[in-house]
Coordinates of C-alpha atoms in Angstrom, one line a residue:
M34 CA -5.3 22.7 -56.9
A35 CA -8.7 22.2 -58.4
R36 CA -8.4 18.4 -57.7
V37 CA -7.6 19.2 -54.1
E38 CA -10.6 21.5 -53.8
T39 CA -12.8 18.8 -55.3
L40 CA -11.5 16.2 -52.8
L41 CA -12.0 18.5 -49.9
E42 CA -15.5 19.4 -51.1
K43 CA -16.4 15.7 -51.2
L44 CA -15.0 15.2 -47.8
L45 CA -16.8 18.2 -46.4
I46 CA -20.1 17.0 -48.0
R47 CA -19.6 13.5 -46.5
V48 CA -18.7 14.9 -43.0
D49 CA -21.4 17.5 -43.0
G50 CA -23.9 15.1 -44.5
G51 CA -23.3 12.5 -41.8
G52 CA -23.8 15.2 -39.2
S53 CA -26.9 16.4 -40.8
Q54 CA -28.2 12.9 -41.1
Q55 CA -27.7 12.5 -37.4
R56 CA -29.3 15.8 -36.6
D57 CA -32.2 15.2 -38.9
S58 CA -32.8 11.7 -37.5
K59 CA -34.5 11.2 -34.2
S60 CA -31.8 11.1 -31.6
L61 CA -32.2 9.1 -28.4
L62 CA -33.3 12.1 -26.5
D63 CA -35.9 13.0 -29.2
S64 CA -37.2 9.4 -29.2
V65 CA -37.6 9.4 -25.5
E66 CA -39.2 12.8 -25.3
T67 CA -41.7 12.1 -28.1
S68 CA -42.7 8.7 -26.5
P69 CA -46.0 8.9 -24.7
E70 CA -44.5 7.3 -21.6
S71 CA -41.6 9.6 -21.3
S72 CA -43.1 12.8 -19.9
V73 CA -40.7 12.7 -16.9
T74 CA -37.7 11.5 -18.7
P75 CA -34.5 13.4 -17.7
A76 CA -32.5 14.9 -20.5
I77 CA -29.3 13.2 -21.6
V78 CA -26.2 15.3 -21.4
T79 CA -25.6 16.4 -25.0
P80 CA -22.1 15.8 -26.3
A81 CA -21.7 19.4 -27.3
A82 CA -21.9 20.3 -23.6
A83 CA -20.3 17.2 -22.3
T84 CA -17.2 17.0 -24.5
P85 CA -14.3 19.3 -24.1
T86 CA -14.3 22.0 -26.7
A87 CA -12.8 21.0 -30.1
D88 CA -12.5 24.5 -31.6
N89 CA -8.7 24.3 -31.5
V90 CA -8.3 20.9 -33.0
P91 CA -5.8 21.4 -35.9
V92 CA -7.6 19.2 -38.4
L93 CA -10.9 21.0 -38.0
S94 CA -9.3 24.3 -38.9
L95 CA -8.9 23.0 -42.4
F96 CA -12.7 23.3 -42.9
G97 CA -12.8 26.9 -41.6
N98 CA -10.2 28.1 -44.1
E99 CA -11.3 31.1 -46.1
A100 CA -8.6 30.4 -48.7
L101 CA -10.3 27.2 -49.7
G102 CA -13.7 28.8 -49.7
F103 CA -15.1 26.7 -46.9
Q104 CA -16.6 27.8 -43.6
R105 CA -17.1 25.4 -40.8
S106 CA -20.5 25.2 -39.1
G107 CA -20.7 26.7 -35.7
T108 CA -22.4 23.6 -34.2
V109 CA -20.5 20.6 -33.0
A110 CA -21.6 17.2 -34.4
S111 CA -22.3 14.5 -31.9
D112 CA -19.4 12.3 -30.8
F113 CA -21.8 9.5 -29.8
T114 CA -23.6 8.1 -32.8
S115 CA -27.2 7.1 -32.3
Y116 CA -27.4 4.6 -35.2
G117 CA -27.6 1.7 -32.7
T118 CA -30.6 3.4 -31.0
I119 CA -32.8 4.4 -34.0
N120 CA -36.3 2.9 -33.9
R121 CA -35.8 1.3 -30.5
D122 CA -38.9 0.5 -28.5
W123 CA -38.0 2.2 -25.2
G124 CA -41.0 1.0 -23.4
R125 CA -40.1 -2.6 -24.2
L126 CA -36.5 -2.0 -23.2
R127 CA -37.6 -0.7 -19.8
R128 CA -40.0 -3.5 -19.3
E129 CA -37.3 -6.1 -20.1
L130 CA -35.0 -4.5 -17.6
L131 CA -37.6 -4.0 -14.9
A132 CA -38.8 -7.6 -15.2
L133 CA -35.5 -8.6 -13.4
V134 CA -36.4 -6.5 -10.3
P135 CA -38.0 -8.6 -7.6
S136 CA -41.1 -7.6 -5.7
E137 CA -41.1 -4.8 -3.2
K138 CA -41.3 -7.4 -0.4
T139 CA -38.2 -9.2 -1.7
L140 CA -36.4 -5.9 -2.2
K141 CA -37.0 -5.0 1.4
I142 CA -35.8 -8.4 2.6
I143 CA -32.5 -8.3 0.7
S144 CA -31.8 -4.6 1.5
E145 CA -32.2 -5.4 5.2
A146 CA -30.2 -8.7 5.1
S147 CA -26.9 -7.0 4.7
S148 CA -25.4 -3.5 5.0
T149 CA -22.5 -4.2 2.7
W150 CA -24.3 -2.8 -0.4
W151 CA -25.0 0.4 1.5
L152 CA -21.4 0.7 2.7
M153 CA -20.2 0.4 -0.9
R154 CA -22.7 3.0 -2.0
V155 CA -21.3 5.5 0.6
Q156 CA -17.7 4.6 -0.2
V157 CA -18.0 4.9 -4.0
F158 CA -20.7 7.5 -4.6
D159 CA -20.8 9.3 -1.2
N160 CA -24.6 8.6 -1.3
H161 CA -26.1 7.8 2.1
D162 CA -29.6 6.9 0.8
K163 CA -30.6 3.7 2.6
T164 CA -33.3 2.9 0.1
L165 CA -32.1 0.2 -2.3
L166 CA -33.9 1.7 -5.3
P167 CA -34.0 5.5 -5.7
S168 CA -37.5 5.3 -7.3
S169 CA -40.4 3.0 -7.4
V170 CA -40.8 0.5 -10.2
Q171 CA -43.7 2.6 -11.5
E172 CA -41.5 5.7 -11.7
L173 CA -38.7 3.8 -13.3
S174 CA -41.0 2.6 -16.1
H175 CA -40.8 6.2 -17.4
S176 CA -37.2 6.9 -16.6
H177 CA -34.0 7.1 -18.7
P178 CA -32.8 3.6 -19.6
A179 CA -29.5 4.3 -17.8
A180 CA -31.5 5.0 -14.6
V181 CA -33.4 1.8 -15.0
G182 CA -30.2 -0.1 -15.6
K183 CA -28.7 1.4 -12.5
A184 CA -31.6 0.2 -10.4
V185 CA -31.3 -3.3 -11.8
L186 CA -27.5 -3.3 -11.0
W187 CA -28.1 -2.1 -7.4
T188 CA -30.5 -5.1 -7.0
A189 CA -27.8 -7.4 -8.4
L190 CA -25.2 -6.0 -6.1
C191 CA -27.4 -6.5 -3.1
L192 CA -28.2 -10.1 -4.1
Q193 CA -24.4 -10.7 -4.6
Q194 CA -23.8 -9.5 -1.0
L195 CA -26.4 -11.7 0.7
P196 CA -24.8 -13.3 3.8
S197 CA -23.9 -17.0 3.8
G198 CA -26.6 -19.2 5.1
F199 CA -29.4 -16.8 4.2
D200 CA -32.9 -18.2 3.8
L201 CA -33.2 -18.2 0.0
P202 CA -36.7 -19.6 -0.3
S203 CA -38.0 -16.6 1.6
L204 CA -37.0 -14.4 -1.3
E205 CA -39.5 -16.1 -3.7
L206 CA -37.1 -15.6 -6.6
P207 CA -37.7 -17.3 -9.9
C208 CA -34.1 -18.7 -9.8
L209 CA -31.1 -18.8 -7.5
P210 CA -29.7 -15.4 -6.5
W211 CA -26.4 -15.8 -8.3
V212 CA -28.2 -16.8 -11.5
L213 CA -30.3 -13.7 -11.3
V214 CA -27.2 -11.6 -10.7
E215 CA -25.6 -13.0 -13.9
E216 CA -28.8 -12.3 -15.8
C217 CA -29.0 -8.7 -14.5
V218 CA -25.5 -7.9 -15.5
T219 CA -25.8 -9.5 -18.9
R220 CA -29.0 -7.7 -19.7
V221 CA -27.9 -4.3 -18.5
S222 CA -24.6 -4.8 -20.4
T223 CA -26.5 -5.6 -23.6
F224 CA -29.2 -3.0 -23.4
V225 CA -27.5 -0.1 -21.6
C226 CA -23.7 -0.3 -21.2
S227 CA -23.0 -1.3 -24.8
D228 CA -24.8 1.7 -26.3
D229 CA -22.8 4.9 -26.2
S230 CA -25.9 7.0 -26.7
I231 CA -27.4 5.6 -23.5
V232 CA -24.3 5.3 -21.3
S233 CA -22.9 8.8 -22.1
C234 CA -24.5 10.5 -19.1
I235 CA -23.9 10.5 -15.4
D236 CA -26.4 7.7 -14.8
G237 CA -24.8 5.6 -17.5
L238 CA -21.4 6.1 -15.9
E239 CA -22.8 5.0 -12.6
C240 CA -24.0 1.9 -14.4
L241 CA -20.5 1.1 -15.6
V242 CA -19.1 1.7 -12.1
L243 CA -21.7 -0.7 -10.6
Q244 CA -21.1 -3.3 -13.3
G245 CA -17.4 -3.0 -12.5
L246 CA -18.0 -3.5 -8.8
I247 CA -20.1 -6.6 -9.4
F248 CA -17.4 -8.0 -11.7
T249 CA -14.7 -7.2 -9.1
H250 CA -16.3 -8.8 -6.2
G251 CA -17.3 -11.8 -8.4
G252 CA -13.6 -12.4 -9.2
K253 CA -13.8 -11.2 -12.8
L254 CA -11.0 -8.7 -12.8
R255 CA -10.5 -8.7 -16.5
S256 CA -14.1 -7.8 -17.2
A257 CA -14.0 -5.2 -14.4
W258 CA -10.8 -3.7 -15.9
L259 CA -12.4 -3.4 -19.3
C260 CA -15.5 -1.9 -17.8
N261 CA -13.5 0.7 -15.8
S262 CA -11.4 1.6 -18.8
R263 CA -14.6 2.4 -20.8
A264 CA -15.9 4.4 -17.9
A265 CA -12.7 6.4 -17.8
N266 CA -12.9 7.2 -21.5
I267 CA -16.6 8.3 -21.3
A268 CA -16.0 10.3 -18.1
Q269 CA -13.2 12.3 -19.8
L270 CA -15.5 12.9 -22.8
L271 CA -18.0 14.3 -20.3
G272 CA -15.3 16.5 -18.8
F273 CA -15.4 14.8 -15.4
H274 CA -11.6 14.7 -15.3
R275 CA -11.4 18.5 -15.0
A276 CA -10.7 20.3 -11.7
E277 CA -14.3 21.6 -12.0
P278 CA -16.4 19.0 -13.7
A279 CA -19.6 20.1 -15.5
P280 CA -19.4 23.8 -14.3
N281 CA -22.9 24.5 -15.8
E282 CA -24.5 21.8 -13.8
S283 CA -25.9 21.8 -10.3
A284 CA -23.7 21.3 -7.2
E285 CA -25.3 17.8 -6.6
Y286 CA -24.4 16.8 -10.2
Q287 CA -20.8 18.0 -9.8
H288 CA -20.5 16.1 -6.5
R289 CA -21.6 12.9 -8.2
A290 CA -19.2 13.6 -11.0
T291 CA -16.3 14.1 -8.6
F292 CA -16.8 10.8 -6.8
I293 CA -17.3 8.9 -10.0
W294 CA -14.0 10.2 -11.5
R295 CA -12.1 9.6 -8.2
H296 CA -13.3 6.0 -8.0
I297 CA -12.4 5.4 -11.7
L298 CA -9.0 6.8 -11.2
I299 CA -8.2 4.7 -8.1
V300 CA -9.6 1.5 -9.6
D301 CA -7.5 2.0 -12.7
R302 CA -4.3 2.0 -10.6
I303 CA -5.4 -1.1 -8.6
F304 CA -6.2 -3.1 -11.7
A305 CA -3.1 -2.0 -13.5
L306 CA -1.0 -3.3 -10.5
I307 CA -2.9 -6.6 -10.2
L308 CA -3.0 -7.4 -13.9
G309 CA 0.4 -6.1 -14.8
M310 CA -1.0 -3.4 -17.1
H311 CA -0.1 0.2 -17.9
G312 CA -2.4 2.7 -16.1
S313 CA -4.9 4.2 -18.6
I314 CA -5.0 7.5 -16.6
S315 CA -1.9 9.6 -16.4
N316 CA -0.4 11.3 -13.3
T317 CA -1.3 14.7 -15.0
A318 CA -4.9 13.9 -14.4
I319 CA -4.2 13.4 -10.7
D320 CA -2.2 16.6 -10.5
Q321 CA -5.1 18.6 -12.0
Y322 CA -7.4 17.0 -9.4
Q323 CA -5.0 17.6 -6.5
S324 CA -6.4 19.6 -3.7
N325 CA -4.6 22.2 -1.7
P326 CA -1.2 20.9 -0.5
S327 CA -1.9 22.4 2.9
D328 CA -4.8 20.1 3.5
S329 CA -4.4 18.0 6.6
Q330 CA -3.9 14.3 6.3
D331 CA -6.5 14.0 9.0
S332 CA -9.1 14.5 6.3
P333 CA -11.4 11.6 5.6
P334 CA -9.7 8.8 3.7
H335 CA -11.9 9.4 0.6
H336 CA -10.7 13.0 0.4
E337 CA -8.6 13.9 -2.6
S338 CA -5.8 15.3 -0.4
V339 CA -5.4 11.8 1.1
M340 CA -6.2 9.5 -1.8
N341 CA -4.5 11.2 -4.7
P342 CA -0.9 11.0 -3.5
L343 CA -1.3 7.3 -3.1
A344 CA -2.7 7.0 -6.6
R345 CA 0.4 8.9 -7.8
I346 CA 2.7 6.5 -5.9
A347 CA 0.8 3.6 -7.4
G348 CA 1.6 5.0 -10.8
S349 CA 5.3 5.0 -9.9
V350 CA 5.1 1.3 -8.8
I351 CA 3.3 0.5 -12.1
E352 CA 6.1 2.3 -14.0
R353 CA 8.8 0.4 -12.2
N354 CA 7.2 -2.9 -12.9
Q355 CA 6.9 -2.1 -16.6
I356 CA 10.5 -0.9 -16.9
F357 CA 12.3 -3.6 -14.9
K358 CA 11.8 -7.4 -15.2
E359 CA 14.6 -8.3 -12.9
V360 CA 16.4 -6.8 -9.9
T361 CA 19.1 -4.4 -11.0
P362 CA 20.9 -1.4 -9.2
A363 CA 18.6 1.0 -11.2
M364 CA 15.6 -1.0 -10.1
L365 CA 16.7 -0.7 -6.5
Q366 CA 17.3 3.0 -6.8
M367 CA 13.8 3.5 -8.2
T368 CA 12.3 1.3 -5.4
Q369 CA 14.1 3.4 -2.8
S370 CA 12.8 6.6 -4.3
I371 CA 9.2 5.3 -4.2
D372 CA 9.6 3.9 -0.7
L373 CA 10.7 7.2 0.6
K374 CA 7.5 8.8 -0.7
L375 CA 5.4 6.0 0.8
Q376 CA 7.1 6.1 4.2
A377 CA 6.6 9.9 4.3
F378 CA 2.8 9.3 4.1
I379 CA 1.0 8.5 7.4
P380 CA -1.9 6.0 7.0
P381 CA -4.9 6.2 9.2
P382 CA -4.9 4.1 12.3
L383 CA -6.3 0.6 12.4
V384 CA -9.9 1.0 13.4
S385 CA -12.3 -1.6 14.9
P386 CA -16.0 -1.8 14.2
E387 CA -16.8 -2.8 17.7
S388 CA -17.6 0.8 18.7
A389 CA -20.0 1.2 15.8
P390 CA -23.6 0.3 16.1
P391 CA -24.8 -2.5 13.8
G392 CA -26.5 -1.9 10.5
K393 CA -26.3 1.1 8.2
N394 CA -24.9 4.1 10.0
I395 CA -22.2 6.8 9.6
E396 CA -19.8 5.3 12.1
R397 CA -19.7 1.9 10.3
S398 CA -19.3 3.6 6.9
L399 CA -16.4 5.7 8.1
C400 CA -14.8 2.5 9.6
F401 CA -15.3 0.8 6.2
R402 CA -13.7 3.7 4.3
T403 CA -10.8 4.0 6.7
L404 CA -10.0 0.3 6.6
F405 CA -10.0 0.2 2.8
F406 CA -7.7 3.2 2.6
R407 CA -5.3 1.6 5.1
L408 CA -5.5 -1.6 3.1
W409 CA -4.6 0.3 -0.1
Y410 CA -1.6 1.9 1.6
Y411 CA -0.1 -1.3 2.9
Q412 CA -1.0 -3.2 -0.4
L413 CA 1.2 -0.6 -2.2
M414 CA 4.0 -1.2 0.3
A415 CA 3.8 -5.0 -0.2
W416 CA 3.7 -4.8 -4.0
L417 CA 6.6 -2.4 -3.9
H418 CA 8.9 -4.7 -2.0
L419 CA 7.6 -8.2 -3.0
P420 CA 9.9 -8.7 -6.0
L421 CA 12.9 -8.0 -3.7
L422 CA 11.6 -10.4 -1.0
L423 CA 11.3 -13.2 -3.6
A424 CA 14.8 -12.5 -5.0
S425 CA 16.4 -12.1 -1.6
G426 CA 17.1 -15.7 -0.5
S427 CA 19.4 -15.6 2.5
D428 CA 21.1 -12.3 1.3
E429 CA 21.0 -9.8 4.2
F430 CA 21.3 -7.1 1.7
Y431 CA 17.5 -7.2 1.3
Y432 CA 16.8 -7.3 5.0
Y433 CA 14.9 -4.0 4.9
N434 CA 12.8 -5.0 1.8
R435 CA 11.9 -8.3 3.5
Q436 CA 10.9 -6.7 6.8
T437 CA 9.0 -3.9 5.1
C438 CA 7.1 -6.3 2.9
L439 CA 6.3 -8.6 5.9
H440 CA 5.2 -5.6 8.0
A441 CA 2.8 -4.6 5.2
C442 CA 1.5 -8.1 4.9
R443 CA 0.6 -8.3 8.6
N444 CA -1.2 -5.0 8.4
I445 CA -3.1 -6.2 5.2
I446 CA -4.4 -9.2 7.0
D447 CA -5.4 -7.1 10.0
C448 CA -7.4 -4.8 7.6
Y449 CA -8.9 -7.8 5.8
V450 CA -10.2 -9.3 9.0
N451 CA -11.5 -6.0 10.3
I452 CA -13.2 -5.3 7.0
R453 CA -15.1 -8.5 7.2
R454 CA -16.0 -7.7 10.8
T455 CA -17.2 -4.3 9.8
T456 CA -19.6 -5.8 7.2
E457 CA -20.7 -8.3 9.9
D458 CA -19.1 -11.2 7.9
G459 CA -21.5 -10.4 5.0
F460 CA -18.9 -9.1 2.5
N461 CA -18.6 -11.4 -0.6
S462 CA -15.5 -10.3 -2.5
R463 CA -13.4 -12.9 -4.3
T464 CA -10.8 -10.2 -5.2
L465 CA -10.3 -9.3 -1.6
D466 CA -10.2 -12.9 -0.6
F467 CA -7.6 -13.6 -3.3
L468 CA -5.4 -10.6 -2.0
A469 CA -5.6 -12.1 1.5
F470 CA -4.5 -15.4 0.1
T471 CA -1.5 -14.0 -1.7
T472 CA -0.6 -12.0 1.4
A473 CA -0.6 -15.1 3.5
M474 CA 1.4 -16.9 0.9
T475 CA 4.0 -14.1 1.0
I476 CA 4.5 -14.7 4.8
I477 CA 4.7 -18.5 4.2
I478 CA 7.2 -18.2 1.3
N479 CA 9.4 -16.0 3.5
A480 CA 9.2 -18.6 6.2
L481 CA 10.4 -21.2 3.7
R482 CA 13.3 -19.1 2.8
P483 CA 16.7 -20.3 4.2
S484 CA 17.6 -18.9 7.6
S485 CA 14.2 -17.2 8.1
A486 CA 13.4 -18.4 11.6
H487 CA 13.8 -14.9 13.0
D488 CA 11.3 -13.5 10.5
F489 CA 8.4 -15.8 11.5
T490 CA 6.6 -14.6 14.6
K491 CA 3.7 -15.7 16.8
E492 CA 1.7 -12.9 15.2
D493 CA 2.3 -14.6 11.8
Y494 CA 0.8 -17.8 13.1
L495 CA -2.3 -16.0 14.3
A496 CA -2.6 -14.0 11.1
L497 CA -2.5 -17.2 9.0
D498 CA -5.0 -18.9 11.2
R499 CA -7.4 -16.0 10.7
V500 CA -7.1 -16.1 6.9
V501 CA -7.5 -19.9 6.8
A502 CA -10.6 -19.7 9.1
I503 CA -12.2 -17.1 6.9
L504 CA -11.4 -18.8 3.6
E505 CA -12.6 -22.2 5.0
Q506 CA -15.9 -20.6 5.9
L507 CA -16.2 -19.1 2.4
S508 CA -15.3 -22.4 0.8
N509 CA -18.4 -24.0 2.4
S510 CA -20.8 -21.3 1.2
A511 CA -23.2 -21.7 -1.7
P512 CA -22.3 -21.4 -4.5
Q513 CA -18.9 -22.8 -3.8
D514 CA -16.2 -20.2 -3.9
K515 CA -13.5 -21.9 -6.0
I516 CA -10.9 -19.3 -5.1
A517 CA -11.4 -19.7 -1.4
T518 CA -11.6 -23.5 -1.7
R519 CA -8.3 -23.8 -3.6
A520 CA -6.6 -21.2 -1.4
V521 CA -7.5 -23.1 1.7
Q522 CA -6.1 -26.3 0.2
V523 CA -2.8 -24.7 -0.6
L524 CA -2.5 -23.0 2.8
K525 CA -3.5 -26.1 4.7
L526 CA -1.1 -28.2 2.8
I527 CA 1.9 -26.0 3.5
K528 CA 0.8 -25.5 7.1
A529 CA 0.5 -29.3 7.6
I530 CA 4.1 -29.7 6.5
G531 CA 5.2 -27.0 8.8
M532 CA 3.4 -28.6 11.7
G533 CA 5.0 -32.0 11.0
I534 CA 1.8 -33.6 9.8
E535 CA 1.8 -35.9 6.8
P536 CA 0.0 -34.1 3.9
P537 CA -3.2 -35.3 2.4
P538 CA -3.2 -37.5 -0.7
L539 CA -1.9 -35.6 -3.8
D540 CA -2.5 -36.0 -7.5
E541 CA 0.6 -37.3 -9.2
S542 CA -0.6 -36.1 -12.6
E543 CA -0.2 -32.5 -11.3
G544 CA 3.5 -33.0 -10.8
N545 CA 3.5 -34.4 -7.3
Q546 CA 5.8 -37.4 -6.6
Y547 CA 5.7 -40.4 -4.2
E548 CA 8.3 -42.7 -2.9
N549 CA 7.5 -45.8 -0.9
G550 CA 3.9 -44.5 -0.5
R551 CA 4.9 -41.2 0.9
P552 CA 5.0 -37.8 -0.9
S553 CA 8.6 -36.9 -1.8
R554 CA 7.9 -33.9 -4.0
I555 CA 5.0 -31.4 -3.9
K556 CA 4.3 -29.0 -6.6
L557 CA 2.3 -25.8 -6.0
D558 CA 1.5 -23.3 -8.8
I559 CA 0.7 -20.0 -7.1
P560 CA -0.2 -16.8 -8.9
Y561 CA 2.3 -14.0 -8.5
F562 CA 4.9 -16.4 -7.1
G563 CA 5.3 -18.9 -9.9
T564 CA 5.9 -22.6 -9.2
I565 CA 7.0 -23.9 -5.7
Y566 CA 8.5 -27.3 -5.2
L567 CA 8.8 -28.8 -1.7
E568 CA 11.1 -31.8 -1.8
R569 CA 11.6 -34.3 1.0
R570 CA 15.3 -34.7 1.8
V571 CA 16.7 -37.5 3.9
I572 CA 19.9 -36.3 5.5
L573 CA 21.5 -37.9 8.5
G574 CA 23.4 -35.8 10.9
Y575 CA 21.8 -32.5 9.8
S576 CA 19.4 -30.4 11.6
T577 CA 16.5 -28.5 10.0
R578 CA 18.6 -25.3 10.4
N579 CA 20.9 -26.6 7.7
I580 CA 18.2 -26.2 5.1
A581 CA 20.0 -23.2 3.6
A582 CA 22.8 -25.5 2.3
L583 CA 20.3 -27.7 0.5
S584 CA 17.9 -25.2 -1.0
A585 CA 18.1 -23.7 -4.4
L586 CA 20.1 -20.5 -4.2
P587 CA 18.6 -17.2 -5.6
P588 CA 20.1 -15.4 -8.5
T589 CA 23.4 -13.6 -7.7
M590 CA 23.0 -9.9 -7.4
P591 CA 25.3 -7.1 -8.7
S592 CA 28.2 -6.4 -6.4
T593 CA 26.9 -3.8 -3.9
T594 CA 27.5 -2.9 -0.3
L595 CA 25.0 -3.2 2.4
G596 CA 23.3 0.1 3.0
Q597 CA 24.1 1.5 -0.4
Y598 CA 20.4 1.9 -1.1
Y599 CA 18.8 1.2 2.3
P600 CA 20.0 1.9 5.8
P601 CA 21.0 -1.3 7.6
S602 CA 18.9 -0.5 10.7
S603 CA 15.6 0.3 9.1
G604 CA 13.7 -2.9 9.8
M605 CA 10.2 -2.6 11.1
D606 CA 8.7 -4.4 14.1
T607 CA 5.3 -6.0 13.9
I608 CA 2.5 -3.7 15.0
P609 CA 0.0 -5.6 17.1
D610 CA -3.7 -5.3 16.4
P611 CA -5.4 -3.8 19.5
G612 CA -8.8 -4.6 18.1
Y613 CA -8.3 -8.3 18.7
A614 CA -7.3 -8.0 22.4
N615 CA -10.5 -9.6 23.6
E616 CA -11.3 -11.7 20.6
E617 CA -11.4 -15.4 20.9
V618 CA -9.5 -16.9 18.0
V619 CA -9.4 -20.6 17.4
E620 CA -5.8 -21.4 16.8
T621 CA -4.5 -24.6 15.2
A622 CA -1.8 -26.6 17.0
Q623 CA 1.5 -24.8 17.3
W624 CA 3.7 -25.3 14.4
A625 CA 6.5 -27.7 15.3
D626 CA 9.3 -25.5 13.9
T627 CA 9.7 -22.5 11.7
G628 CA 11.7 -24.7 9.4
L629 CA 9.6 -27.3 7.5
S630 CA 10.6 -30.7 8.9
F631 CA 9.6 -34.3 9.3
D632 CA 11.0 -36.9 11.7
Q633 CA 13.7 -34.6 13.0
P634 CA 16.5 -34.6 12.5
T635 CA 16.7 -37.2 9.7
E636 CA 14.1 -35.7 7.2
F637 CA 13.0 -32.3 6.2
W638 CA 11.4 -30.5 3.3
A639 CA 13.6 -28.2 1.2
L640 CA 12.3 -25.4 -0.9
N641 CA 13.1 -25.4 -4.6
S642 CA 11.4 -22.4 -6.1
E643 CA 11.0 -21.0 -9.6
F644 CA 9.7 -17.6 -8.7
T645 CA 8.7 -15.5 -11.6
F646 CA 6.6 -12.7 -10.1
Q647 CA 4.9 -12.2 -13.5
P648 CA 1.1 -11.9 -13.0
P649 CA -0.3 -14.8 -15.0
F650 CA -3.7 -13.3 -15.4
L651 CA -3.0 -12.3 -19.1
S652 CA -2.3 -15.9 -20.2
D653 CA -4.4 -18.9 -21.0
Y654 CA -7.2 -16.9 -22.7
D655 CA -8.5 -20.1 -24.2
V656 CA -9.1 -21.6 -20.8
N657 CA -11.2 -18.8 -19.3
W658 CA -11.2 -15.1 -19.8
D659 CA -12.0 -14.2 -16.3
Y660 CA -12.0 -16.7 -13.5
W661 CA -8.9 -17.7 -11.6
D662 CA -9.9 -21.4 -11.6
M663 CA -7.1 -22.2 -14.1
M664 CA -4.6 -21.1 -11.5
L665 CA -6.0 -21.8 -8.1

């Protein structure tokens, strides 16, 4: 017993000594407050007030045990060590960050060049301030480092969203805008976001959220996911996950905390679905945050009574994807259960920005929010049914899943085009462009499916034309958008085949094959869908409608009866987009046939697919951690 007491005493001395050392040392707050230039520095939220109480943690009760002769101190030691911030030159840190901020003239030009950064500010933070920086550079030179970092990231986000063709020399920047954006993100990440002592406050969390936004729109989903996961952990330590976050703070502070946590929660679900991850925030957190069930669904789309149920449904889709790697009766039952919840939810109507005045205004911000919420709803629907569409082949058992997935894809493209119109074609988001590409590929792959002529409609032609037109415009921008460039190449290649046009020259080293100077086999590696082979078949006496007999058959499914899981008459019709009634859309030539064919009826292209539906983002780390260049 004496030995146990000795060990406990040594442990207590070590624990208490470490805490005393921290309390005796100058903390970040003390360093800032004693600095001659920090007279207006806002206080950092102390961990004792920010972290949920730990009085009931079982292991800590050991040090408050009278039987052992120890009494635990009434103060709570800091959870965020300040070892990395001791003896820091805060004035120099601020100066190095503020050196990245352009002149006031340039800030005014870039803030007026596009309204996209402001629309995102309203959507994410519910902040309607139209001034790019909340304070002047002079005021920021005495502010908390997280506040300075946030100002730098707002500048970077605004530069990232400059419209294509903008007069760059007028900005008088020391380097190209996208180079400055990278430098801003790198420096804020090094000086602010990597230091727990600095980032563990509400301004620090907003820094992480802004950094995640820049990563997301730049196509760096892995970095964005890591950034959002860190923000989720710190937000919970600050208590933002509670139904009433920071009860001792002001109403404005609680409002900011509410929107930060809501954004973190939704983004966590989106990234988990795209990257094939487990969600890092449980449904319990959503339930605690759930508003009154009697709230109307007519509430704004950012309201918790509207968004949280979709976040919970997204969690169910994530769970299904993690449990099942192939189509089974149990997987179908779970899909049906999720689908019933999704169908019971009424999304907001498709809105058009034509009625909203240009620039930064409430009408345009509401349109932006509504379109993103509608996009989120139909993206969940598409992700839910996509595995069954890919496995369906010509099996009419999956008719409902195919039609529901296609219905969702058409609505996603409508939302995508309207979002770009809402931002007046100034929205630069590689992630959104990639989702539009995969949606268009879903429609095309279904058209390649045997006996799919009845699924491909005139609206599908128009939808694909819209996506191709937007991606082609983005591929010609500076810097070159590699995702848009590769996506356009894939879509144009398949579309050329469908129109009966000879495809452009192909690289045989990539798996493409030629016979007699003409392509006989085309290989396409497409994320989410796996590898697609299009093979030229020479068959005399067959029409293109007999493609079903020559295509690779999908895996056989368990013996079931039609309607066992889905009603046979539950197919959905295409909902036309009223917003495009008067829009002039440049259409390409009408496709020759919904079956892919050449020189009818002697030749046609047969589909031989190896669909995997396993997101390949987590592979090939040695090639590149973030960009999709390795796949597109």
